[in-house]
PDB file of C-alpha atoms in Angstrom:
ATOM      1  CA  VAL B  14      -0.376  19.508  -4.981  1.00 48.00           C
ATOM      2  CA  GLN B  15       0.954  17.730  -1.904  1.00 47.00           C
ATOM      3  CA  ASN B  16       4.068  17.510   0.206  1.00 52.00           C
ATOM      4  CA  SER B  17       6.470  14.686  -0.600  1.00 48.00           C
ATOM      5  CA  ASP B  18       5.637  12.370   2.301  1.00 50.00           C
ATOM      6  CA  LEU B  19       1.916  12.170   1.383  1.00 48.00           C
ATOM      7  CA  ASN B  20       0.907  13.835   4.637  1.00 53.00           C
ATOM      8  CA  ALA B  21      -1.660  16.638   4.765  1.00 53.00           C
ATOM      9  CA  PRO B  22      -2.178  19.402   3.782  1.00 55.00           C
ATOM     10  CA  VAL B  23      -3.226  18.562   0.252  1.00 58.00           C
ATOM     11  CA  ILE B  24      -4.383  21.171  -2.294  1.00 61.00           C
ATOM     12  CA  THR B  25      -6.534  19.912  -5.173  1.00 62.00           C
ATOM     13  CA  VAL B  26      -6.734  21.923  -8.415  1.00 65.00           C
ATOM     14  CA  ASP B  27      -9.501  20.919 -10.845  1.00 65.00           C
ATOM     15  CA  GLY B  28      -7.791  22.399 -13.927  1.00 64.00           C
ATOM     16  CA  THR B  29     -10.861  24.258 -15.173  1.00 67.00           C
ATOM     17  CA  HIS B  30     -10.982  27.349 -12.963  1.00 66.00           C
ATOM     18  CA  SER B  31      -8.628  30.146 -11.986  1.00 65.00           C
ATOM     19  CA  PHE B  32      -7.047  29.295  -8.687  1.00 63.00           C
ATOM     20  CA  ILE B  33      -5.205  31.335  -6.081  1.00 67.00           C
ATOM     21  CA  ALA B  34      -3.294  29.133  -3.672  1.00 66.00           C
ATOM     22  CA  PRO B  35      -3.760  29.787   0.038  1.00 69.00           C
ATOM     23  CA  ASP B  36      -0.835  30.988   2.088  1.00 75.00           C
ATOM     24  CA  ILE B  37       0.876  28.016   3.731  1.00 71.00           C
ATOM     25  CA  THR B  38       3.742  28.455   6.167  1.00 73.00           C
ATOM     26  CA  LEU B  39       6.275  25.686   5.676  1.00 66.00           C
ATOM     27  CA  THR B  40       8.002  24.763   8.903  1.00 75.00           C
ATOM     28  CA  THR B  41      10.925  22.426   9.474  1.00 82.00           C
ATOM     29  CA  PRO B  42      10.758  20.503  12.758  1.00 91.00           C
ATOM     30  CA  ASN B  43      13.814  19.004  14.424  1.00 94.00           C
ATOM     31  CA  ALA B  44      12.722  15.553  13.210  1.00 94.00           C
ATOM     32  CA  MET B  45      10.368  14.468  10.431  1.00 92.00           C
ATOM     33  CA  ILE B  46       7.921  11.905  11.816  1.00 93.00           C
ATOM     34  CA  THR B  47       5.370  10.066   9.720  1.00 92.00           C
ATOM     35  CA  TYR B  48       3.010   7.469  11.092  1.00 94.00           C
ATOM     36  CA  GLY B  49      -0.231   5.716  10.360  1.00 95.00           C
ATOM     37  CA  THR B  50      -2.457   2.762  11.104  1.00 97.00           C
ATOM     38  CA  ARG B  51      -2.483  -0.463   9.097  1.00 97.00           C
ATOM     39  CA  HIS B  52      -5.566  -2.618   8.451  1.00 97.00           C
ATOM     40  CA  GLY B  53      -4.839  -5.870   6.642  1.00 97.00           C
ATOM     41  CA  ARG B  54      -7.067  -8.524   5.095  1.00 96.00           C
ATOM     42  CA  MET B  55      -6.445 -11.879   3.401  1.00 95.00           C
ATOM     43  CA  PRO B  56      -9.144 -14.389   2.403  1.00 90.00           C
ATOM     44  CA  GLY B  57      -9.494 -17.177   4.972  1.00 91.00           C
ATOM     45  CA  PHE B  58      -7.817 -15.249   7.796  1.00 94.00           C
ATOM     46  CA  ASN B  59      -8.915 -12.760  10.425  1.00 95.00           C
ATOM     47  CA  ASP B  60      -8.247  -9.077   9.761  1.00 97.00           C
ATOM     48  CA  TRP B  61      -5.154  -7.669  11.431  1.00 97.00           C
ATOM     49  CA  TYR B  62      -4.267  -4.173  12.633  1.00 97.00           C
ATOM     50  CA  GLY B  63      -0.941  -2.446  13.114  1.00 95.00           C
ATOM     51  CA  MET B  64       0.935   0.820  13.451  1.00 93.00           C
ATOM     52  CA  GLN B  65       3.953   2.102  11.514  1.00 93.00           C
ATOM     53  CA  LEU B  66       6.199   4.967  12.645  1.00 92.00           C
ATOM     54  CA  ASP B  67       9.088   6.537  10.742  1.00 93.00           C
ATOM     55  CA  VAL B  68      11.565   9.083  12.142  1.00 94.00           C
ATOM     56  CA  GLY B  69      13.833  11.020   9.767  1.00 92.00           C
ATOM     57  CA  PHE B  70      16.016  14.107   9.982  1.00 91.00           C
ATOM     58  CA  GLY B  71      14.676  17.658  10.014  1.00 91.00           C
ATOM     59  CA  LYS B  72      16.716  20.553  11.372  1.00 92.00           C
ATOM     60  CA  LYS B  73      18.554  17.997  13.531  1.00 94.00           C
ATOM     61  CA  LEU B  74      19.901  14.489  12.978  1.00 93.00           C
ATOM     62  CA  PRO B  75      18.174  11.810  15.116  1.00 93.00           C
ATOM     63  CA  VAL B  76      20.515   9.099  16.396  1.00 93.00           C
ATOM     64  CA  ASN B  77      18.028   7.170  18.526  1.00 92.00           C
ATOM     65  CA  ALA B  78      14.256   6.920  18.764  1.00 93.00           C
ATOM     66  CA  SER B  79      12.044   4.822  20.979  1.00 92.00           C
ATOM     67  CA  ILE B  80       8.377   4.370  21.774  1.00 92.00           C
ATOM     68  CA  ILE B  81       7.880   5.206  25.459  1.00 92.00           C
ATOM     69  CA  GLY B  82       4.094   4.837  25.622  1.00 90.00           C
ATOM     70  CA  GLY B  83       1.065   4.025  23.556  1.00 90.00           C
ATOM     71  CA  ALA B  84      -2.295   2.284  23.360  1.00 89.00           C
ATOM     72  CA  GLN B  85      -1.990  -1.526  23.300  1.00 89.00           C
ATOM     73  CA  ILE B  86       1.828  -1.489  23.523  1.00 82.00           C
ATOM     74  CA  SER B  87       2.448   0.132  26.930  1.00 70.00           C
ATOM     75  CA  SER B  88       3.727  -3.122  28.478  1.00 68.00           C
ATOM     76  CA  ALA B  89       6.484  -3.437  25.861  1.00 67.00           C
ATOM     77  CA  VAL B  90       7.990   0.055  26.156  1.00 72.00           C
ATOM     78  CA  PRO B  91      10.521   1.505  25.784  1.00 81.00           C
ATOM     79  CA  PHE B  92      10.830   0.012  22.295  1.00 80.00           C
ATOM     80  CA  ASP B  93      13.741   1.174  20.133  1.00 86.00           C
ATOM     81  CA  LEU B  94      13.054   1.887  16.474  1.00 86.00           C
ATOM     82  CA  ALA B  95      15.135   0.031  13.886  1.00 88.00           C
ATOM     83  CA  TRP B  96      17.337   1.693  11.254  1.00 85.00           C
ATOM     84  CA  ASN B  97      16.240   1.614   7.605  1.00 81.00           C
ATOM     85  CA  SER B  98      19.396   2.139   5.527  1.00 77.00           C
ATOM     86  CA  SER B  99      17.442   2.477   2.258  1.00 73.00           C
ATOM     87  CA  TRP B 100      15.373   5.419   3.500  1.00 70.00           C
ATOM     88  CA  ARG B 101      17.982   6.676   6.005  1.00 77.00           C
ATOM     89  CA  GLU B 102      15.475   6.813   8.826  1.00 85.00           C
ATOM     90  CA  MET B 103      14.366   4.851  11.874  1.00 91.00           C
ATOM     91  CA  TYR B 104      11.127   2.920  11.740  1.00 89.00           C
ATOM     92  CA  PHE B 105       8.794   0.720  13.727  1.00 90.00           C
ATOM     93  CA  PHE B 106       6.055  -1.598  12.500  1.00 90.00           C
ATOM     94  CA  GLY B 107       4.062  -3.699  14.903  1.00 88.00           C
ATOM     95  CA  GLN B 108       0.793  -5.575  14.804  1.00 90.00           C
ATOM     96  CA  LEU B 109      -1.685  -4.614  17.491  1.00 92.00           C
ATOM     97  CA  PRO B 110      -3.853  -7.097  19.414  1.00 92.00           C
ATOM     98  CA  ALA B 111      -7.027  -5.152  18.604  1.00 95.00           C
ATOM     99  CA  ARG B 112      -8.319  -2.409  16.354  1.00 96.00           C
ATOM    100  CA  PRO B 113      -6.769   0.993  17.215  1.00 95.00           C
ATOM    101  CA  GLN B 114      -9.202   3.751  18.061  1.00 96.00           C
ATOM    102  CA  VAL B 115      -9.202   7.307  16.740  1.00 96.00           C
ATOM    103  CA  GLY B 116      -7.722   9.437  19.501  1.00 95.00           C
ATOM    104  CA  ASP B 117      -5.345   6.739  20.815  1.00 95.00           C
ATOM    105  CA  THR B 118      -1.876   8.232  21.283  1.00 94.00           C
ATOM    106  CA  TYR B 119       1.729   7.054  20.973  1.00 92.00           C
ATOM    107  CA  THR B 120       4.697   8.878  22.487  1.00 93.00           C
ATOM    108  CA  ILE B 121       8.085   8.829  20.739  1.00 93.00           C
ATOM    109  CA  HIS B 122      11.329   9.887  22.440  1.00 94.00           C
ATOM    110  CA  VAL B 123      13.948  11.139  19.957  1.00 95.00           C
ATOM    111  CA  VAL B 124      17.625  11.751  20.785  1.00 95.00           C
ATOM    112  CA  TYR B 125      19.676  13.945  18.415  1.00 95.00           C
ATOM    113  CA  LEU B 126      23.339  14.018  17.444  1.00 95.00           C
ATOM    114  CA  ASP B 127      23.867  17.144  19.595  1.00 96.00           C
ATOM    115  CA  SER B 128      22.693  15.096  22.658  1.00 96.00           C
ATOM    116  CA  SER B 129      19.430  17.022  22.952  1.00 97.00           C
ATOM    117  CA  SER B 130      16.165  15.092  22.992  1.00 97.00           C
ATOM    118  CA  GLU B 131      12.478  15.633  22.360  1.00 95.00           C
ATOM    119  CA  ASP B 132       9.181  13.799  22.897  1.00 96.00           C
ATOM    120  CA  PHE B 133       6.426  13.639  20.274  1.00 95.00           C
ATOM    121  CA  THR B 134       2.827  12.618  21.028  1.00 95.00           C
ATOM    122  CA  LEU B 135       1.136  11.124  17.962  1.00 95.00           C
ATOM    123  CA  PRO B 136      -2.659  10.674  17.896  1.00 96.00           C
ATOM    124  CA  VAL B 137      -4.428   8.052  15.758  1.00 96.00           C
ATOM    125  CA  LYS B 138      -6.366   9.999  13.122  1.00 95.00           C
ATOM    126  CA  ALA B 139      -8.106   7.229  11.165  1.00 95.00           C
ATOM    127  CA  VAL B 140      -8.348   3.485  10.537  1.00 96.00           C
ATOM    128  CA  LEU B 141      -9.172   2.622   6.926  1.00 96.00           C
ATOM    129  CA  ASP B 142     -11.778  -0.028   6.137  1.00 96.00           C
ATOM    130  CA  SER B 143     -11.987   0.660   2.386  1.00 94.00           C
ATOM    131  CA  PHE B 144     -10.121  -2.047   0.461  1.00 96.00           C
ATOM    132  CA  ALA B 145      -9.217  -2.168  -3.214  1.00 96.00           C
ATOM    133  CA  MET B 146     -10.204  -5.686  -4.310  1.00 93.00           C
ATOM    134  CA  PRO B 147      -7.840  -7.721  -6.543  1.00 91.00           C
ATOM    135  CA  ILE B 148      -9.352  -8.620  -9.920  1.00 88.00           C
ATOM    136  CA  TYR B 149      -6.433 -10.271 -11.736  1.00 87.00           C
ATOM    137  CA  PRO B 150      -4.360 -12.384 -11.270  1.00 88.00           C
ATOM    138  CA  VAL B 151      -6.090 -14.477  -8.590  1.00 88.00           C
ATOM    139  CA  GLY B 152      -5.827 -18.259  -8.005  1.00 87.00           C
ATOM    140  CA  ASN B 153      -4.559 -20.596 -10.726  1.00 84.00           C
ATOM    141  CA  THR B 154      -3.951 -18.427 -13.765  1.00 83.00           C
ATOM    142  CA  GLY B 155      -2.748 -18.863 -17.338  1.00 79.00           C
ATOM    143  CA  LEU B 156       0.826 -18.713 -18.545  1.00 77.00           C
ATOM    144  CA  ASP B 157       0.328 -15.016 -19.325  1.00 73.00           C
ATOM    145  CA  SER B 158       0.400 -14.323 -15.593  1.00 80.00           C
ATOM    146  CA  THR B 159       4.170 -14.757 -15.575  1.00 90.00           C
ATOM    147  CA  GLN B 160       4.045 -11.183 -16.896  1.00 89.00           C
ATOM    148  CA  PRO B 161       0.711 -10.100 -15.420  1.00 89.00           C
ATOM    149  CA  LEU B 162      -1.194  -6.868 -15.617  1.00 90.00           C
ATOM    150  CA  PHE B 163      -2.319  -6.485 -12.005  1.00 92.00           C
ATOM    151  CA  ALA B 164      -5.842  -5.067 -11.814  1.00 91.00           C
ATOM    152  CA  TRP B 165      -8.041  -4.060  -8.885  1.00 93.00           C
ATOM    153  CA  SER B 166     -11.354  -2.370  -8.138  1.00 91.00           C
ATOM    154  CA  ILE B 167     -11.986   1.050  -6.626  1.00 93.00           C
ATOM    155  CA  PRO B 168     -12.394   0.860  -2.815  1.00 94.00           C
ATOM    156  CA  THR B 169     -16.005   1.255  -1.730  1.00 88.00           C
ATOM    157  CA  PRO B 170     -16.554   3.605  -0.094  1.00 89.00           C
ATOM    158  CA  ALA B 171     -13.441   5.502  -1.120  1.00 89.00           C
ATOM    159  CA  PRO B 172     -11.476   7.164   1.712  1.00 89.00           C
ATOM    160  CA  SER B 173     -12.335  10.798   2.270  1.00 86.00           C
ATOM    161  CA  GLY B 174      -9.833  13.259   0.845  1.00 88.00           C
ATOM    162  CA  TYR B 175      -6.772  12.287  -1.158  1.00 89.00           C
ATOM    163  CA  TYR B 176      -5.711   8.649  -1.461  1.00 93.00           C
ATOM    164  CA  GLY B 177      -3.498   6.566  -3.732  1.00 94.00           C
ATOM    165  CA  TYR B 178      -2.432   2.978  -4.312  1.00 96.00           C
ATOM    166  CA  GLN B 179       0.693   0.966  -3.612  1.00 96.00           C
ATOM    167  CA  ILE B 180       1.411  -2.573  -4.790  1.00 97.00           C
ATOM    168  CA  ARG B 181       3.734  -5.245  -3.445  1.00 97.00           C
ATOM    169  CA  VAL B 182       4.566  -8.717  -4.861  1.00 97.00           C
ATOM    170  CA  SER B 183       6.208 -11.370  -2.680  1.00 97.00           C
ATOM    171  CA  ILE B 184       7.054 -15.076  -2.620  1.00 95.00           C
ATOM    172  CA  ASN B 185       6.229 -17.873  -0.157  1.00 88.00           C
ATOM    173  CA  ASN B 186       8.870 -16.920   2.416  1.00 78.00           C
ATOM    174  CA  GLY B 187       7.521 -13.370   2.579  1.00 85.00           C
ATOM    175  CA  SER B 188      10.390 -11.754   0.660  1.00 94.00           C
ATOM    176  CA  THR B 189       9.279  -8.847  -1.520  1.00 96.00           C
ATOM    177  CA  ILE B 190      10.366  -9.199  -5.153  1.00 97.00           C
ATOM    178  CA  TRP B 191       8.702  -6.075  -6.548  1.00 97.00           C
ATOM    179  CA  GLU B 192       7.407  -2.903  -4.935  1.00 95.00           C
ATOM    180  CA  PRO B 193       7.332   0.281  -7.035  1.00 91.00           C
ATOM    181  CA  ASN B 194       8.601   3.348  -5.181  1.00 83.00           C
ATOM    182  CA  ASN B 195       5.994   5.728  -6.586  1.00 80.00           C
ATOM    183  CA  ASP B 196       2.408   5.789  -5.360  1.00 86.00           C
ATOM    184  CA  LEU B 197      -0.250   5.193  -8.018  1.00 93.00           C
ATOM    185  CA  LEU B 198      -3.006   7.746  -8.545  1.00 92.00           C
ATOM    186  CA  PRO B 199      -6.588   6.902  -7.509  1.00 92.00           C
ATOM    187  CA  THR B 200      -7.592   6.869 -11.204  1.00 91.00           C
ATOM    188  CA  GLN B 201      -5.092   4.078 -12.001  1.00 93.00           C
ATOM    189  CA  LEU B 202      -6.589   0.616 -11.527  1.00 93.00           C
ATOM    190  CA  SER B 203      -3.899  -1.566 -13.115  1.00 92.00           C
ATOM    191  CA  VAL B 204      -0.140  -1.828 -13.505  1.00 93.00           C
ATOM    192  CA  GLY B 205       2.113  -4.274 -15.324  1.00 93.00           C
ATOM    193  CA  TYR B 206       4.561  -6.403 -13.381  1.00 95.00           C
ATOM    194  CA  ASN B 207       8.062  -4.921 -13.373  1.00 95.00           C
ATOM    195  CA  SER B 208       6.843  -1.837 -15.234  1.00 93.00           C
ATOM    196  CA  ASP B 209       9.662   0.146 -13.629  1.00 93.00           C
ATOM    197  CA  GLY B 210      12.321  -2.501 -14.352  1.00 94.00           C
ATOM    198  CA  LYS B 211      13.129  -2.974 -10.654  1.00 94.00           C
ATOM    199  CA  ALA B 212      11.695  -6.435  -9.928  1.00 96.00           C
ATOM    200  CA  SER B 213      14.301  -8.737  -8.366  1.00 96.00           C
ATOM    201  CA  GLN B 214      13.187 -11.810 -10.343  1.00 95.00           C
ATOM    202  CA  THR B 215      10.991 -12.981 -13.192  1.00 95.00           C
ATOM    203  CA  LEU B 216       7.837 -14.963 -12.464  1.00 95.00           C
ATOM    204  CA  VAL B 217       7.768 -18.654 -13.388  1.00 94.00           C
ATOM    205  CA  ALA B 218       4.930 -21.136 -13.913  1.00 92.00           C
ATOM    206  CA  GLY B 219       4.061 -23.417 -10.999  1.00 92.00           C
ATOM    207  CA  THR B 220       5.177 -20.973  -8.290  1.00 94.00           C
ATOM    208  CA  ARG B 221       2.716 -19.315  -5.931  1.00 95.00           C
ATOM    209  CA  TYR B 222       3.061 -15.560  -5.606  1.00 96.00           C
ATOM    210  CA  TYR B 223       1.369 -13.126  -3.257  1.00 97.00           C
ATOM    211  CA  TRP B 224       0.371  -9.600  -4.169  1.00 96.00           C
ATOM    212  CA  THR B 225      -0.933  -6.857  -1.942  1.00 97.00           C
ATOM    213  CA  ILE B 226      -2.860  -3.839  -3.129  1.00 97.00           C
ATOM    214  CA  VAL B 227      -2.672  -0.977  -0.639  1.00 97.00           C
ATOM    215  CA  VAL B 228      -5.018   1.989  -0.277  1.00 97.00           C
ATOM    216  CA  ALA B 229      -3.087   4.838   1.392  1.00 95.00           C
ATOM    217  CA  ASP B 230      -4.651   8.100   2.525  1.00 94.00           C
ATOM    218  CA  ALA B 231      -2.985  11.506   2.878  1.00 91.00           C
ATOM    219  CA  LEU B 232      -2.446  11.019   6.613  1.00 91.00           C
ATOM    220  CA  GLY B 233      -0.344   7.855   6.261  1.00 92.00           C
ATOM    221  CA  ASN B 234      -3.050   5.274   7.065  1.00 96.00           C
ATOM    222  CA  GLN B 235      -3.399   2.143   4.936  1.00 96.00           C
ATOM    223  CA  ALA B 236      -5.848  -0.659   4.099  1.00 97.00           C
ATOM    224  CA  GLN B 237      -3.992  -3.654   2.615  1.00 97.00           C
ATOM    225  CA  TYR B 238      -5.624  -6.568   0.785  1.00 97.00           C
ATOM    226  CA  GLN B 239      -3.464  -9.595  -0.049  1.00 96.00           C
ATOM    227  CA  SER B 240      -4.271 -12.250  -2.651  1.00 94.00           C
ATOM    228  CA  ASN B 241      -2.235 -14.966  -4.352  1.00 93.00           C
ATOM    229  CA  PHE B 242      -1.885 -16.512  -7.787  1.00 91.00           C
ATOM    230  CA  THR B 243      -0.042 -19.422  -9.385  1.00 91.00           C
ATOM    231  CA  PRO B 244       0.779 -19.221 -13.116  1.00 90.00           C
ATOM    232  CA  GLN B 245       0.043 -22.511 -14.913  1.00 84.00           C
ATOM    233  CA  SER B 246       2.218 -23.915 -17.699  1.00 80.00           C
ATOM    234  CA  SER B 247      -0.881 -24.546 -19.826  1.00 74.00           C
ATOM    235  CA  GLY B 248      -4.507 -23.534 -19.929  1.00 69.00           C
ATOM    236  CA  PRO B 249      -6.439 -20.407 -20.852  1.00 67.00           C
ATOM    237  CA  TYR B 250      -4.464 -17.427 -22.074  1.00 63.00           C
ATOM    238  CA  ILE B 251      -6.081 -14.030 -22.668  1.00 67.00           C
ATOM    239  CA  ASN B 252      -4.282 -11.579 -24.926  1.00 58.00           C
ATOM    240  CA  THR B 253      -2.884  -8.795 -22.762  1.00 53.00           C
ATOM    241  CA  SER B 254      -3.094  -6.050 -25.392  1.00 53.00           C
ATOM    242  CA  ASN B 255      -6.521  -6.675 -27.006  1.00 60.00           C
ATOM    243  CA  GLY B 256      -8.121  -9.489 -25.043  1.00 68.00           C
ATOM    244  CA  PHE B 257     -11.655  -8.060 -24.871  1.00 77.00           C
ATOM    245  CA  SER B 258     -13.960  -6.518 -27.433  1.00 80.00           C
ATOM    246  CA  PRO B 259     -15.508  -4.152 -26.585  1.00 83.00           C
ATOM    247  CA  ALA B 260     -13.120  -3.115 -23.820  1.00 76.00           C
ATOM    248  CA  THR B 261     -15.958  -1.540 -21.810  1.00 79.00           C
ATOM    249  CA  GLY B 262     -19.724  -1.767 -21.718  1.00 82.00           C
ATOM    250  CA  SER B 263     -22.839  -1.761 -19.586  1.00 85.00           C
ATOM    251  CA  ALA B 264     -24.482  -4.841 -18.076  1.00 85.00           C
ATOM    252  CA  GLY B 265     -25.839  -7.086 -20.833  1.00 86.00           C
ATOM    253  CA  THR B 266     -23.175  -6.163 -23.413  1.00 89.00           C
ATOM    254  CA  SER B 267     -21.840  -9.163 -25.381  1.00 89.00           C
ATOM    255  CA  VAL B 268     -18.061  -9.453 -25.025  1.00 87.00           C
ATOM    256  CA  THR B 269     -15.649 -11.432 -27.214  1.00 85.00           C
ATOM    257  CA  ILE B 270     -12.533 -12.753 -25.473  1.00 80.00           C
ATOM    258  CA  PHE B 271      -9.413 -13.308 -27.570  1.00 70.00           C
ATOM    259  CA  GLY B 272      -6.802 -15.829 -26.494  1.00 66.00           C
ATOM    260  CA  SER B 273      -6.029 -19.530 -26.511  1.00 60.00           C
ATOM    261  CA  GLY B 274      -6.355 -22.652 -24.371  1.00 65.00           C
ATOM    262  CA  PHE B 275     -10.106 -22.338 -23.882  1.00 72.00           C
ATOM    263  CA  SER B 276     -11.791 -25.738 -23.549  1.00 69.00           C
ATOM    264  CA  GLY B 277     -14.841 -27.322 -21.971  1.00 67.00           C
ATOM    265  CA  SER B 278     -17.217 -24.845 -20.355  1.00 69.00           C
ATOM    266  CA  PRO B 279     -15.069 -22.112 -18.839  1.00 71.00           C
ATOM    267  CA  VAL B 280     -16.574 -19.812 -16.221  1.00 78.00           C
ATOM    268  CA  VAL B 281     -16.198 -16.097 -16.993  1.00 82.00           C
ATOM    269  CA  SER B 282     -16.742 -13.314 -14.471  1.00 80.00           C
ATOM    270  CA  PHE B 283     -16.573  -9.532 -14.794  1.00 77.00           C
ATOM    271  CA  GLY B 284     -15.962  -7.596 -11.587  1.00 71.00           C
ATOM    272  CA  GLY B 285     -16.764 -10.725  -9.585  1.00 72.00           C
ATOM    273  CA  VAL B 286     -20.147 -11.267 -11.327  1.00 82.00           C
ATOM    274  CA  GLN B 287     -20.460 -14.426 -13.411  1.00 83.00           C
ATOM    275  CA  ALA B 288     -21.325 -13.804 -17.038  1.00 84.00           C
ATOM    276  CA  ALA B 289     -24.491 -15.315 -18.514  1.00 74.00           C
TER     277      ALA B 289
END
């Protein structure tokens, strides 16, 4: 059980025991503010860090919001937040020159429709270093990757408390072509492209695509790992429905791979470990 913006508190019910929920007082502030750190990684590049802030309506309607102070951005303030018409809120995302520290603070000045205003001081609560690692598709891939089943590994160590996954697919110019609205549960380690029918385009062979798997905790912090893949017009193709037999097994288990286009001496890896 959690509130809709993925922020704490979170109540976990195991389903096997009687449970009496604690008393929680739900309050409505004048403005709903969510924020969190961003830690990004891409092979061949240095890690980057950032901060995202979102300001939405509560009991009052914000008409302007700006950052008036904060670690690593003090020289650039005040900084007005932009308007996000899709989410009907104001937001800010900025990369930081160095890793944010727990306890760093950011101050947001919010002006409401009734001309009143309010300042919010937001402390950094965590910076995630636990990445979910892309498994497939990565690099030059078979024609089946024009309709791929994206797969990733569990972050190690997993973030403490609740966390979930988000996925984003983009093209060379950085435009996002698919990003499901719903967060994926921590037990889900794969999802098919355009499974919600909302992708803006189909994937075609010979085009490089980028996909980012995001680990998001209950406090709004994220660790984002970006990889890329290029579907090939020919080459190995693994059946997407029954490509492996058995589907699971311990180290040393013999696995049969069903597909086409295998030739020469292909290299096969499971979880990043080359098969014998």
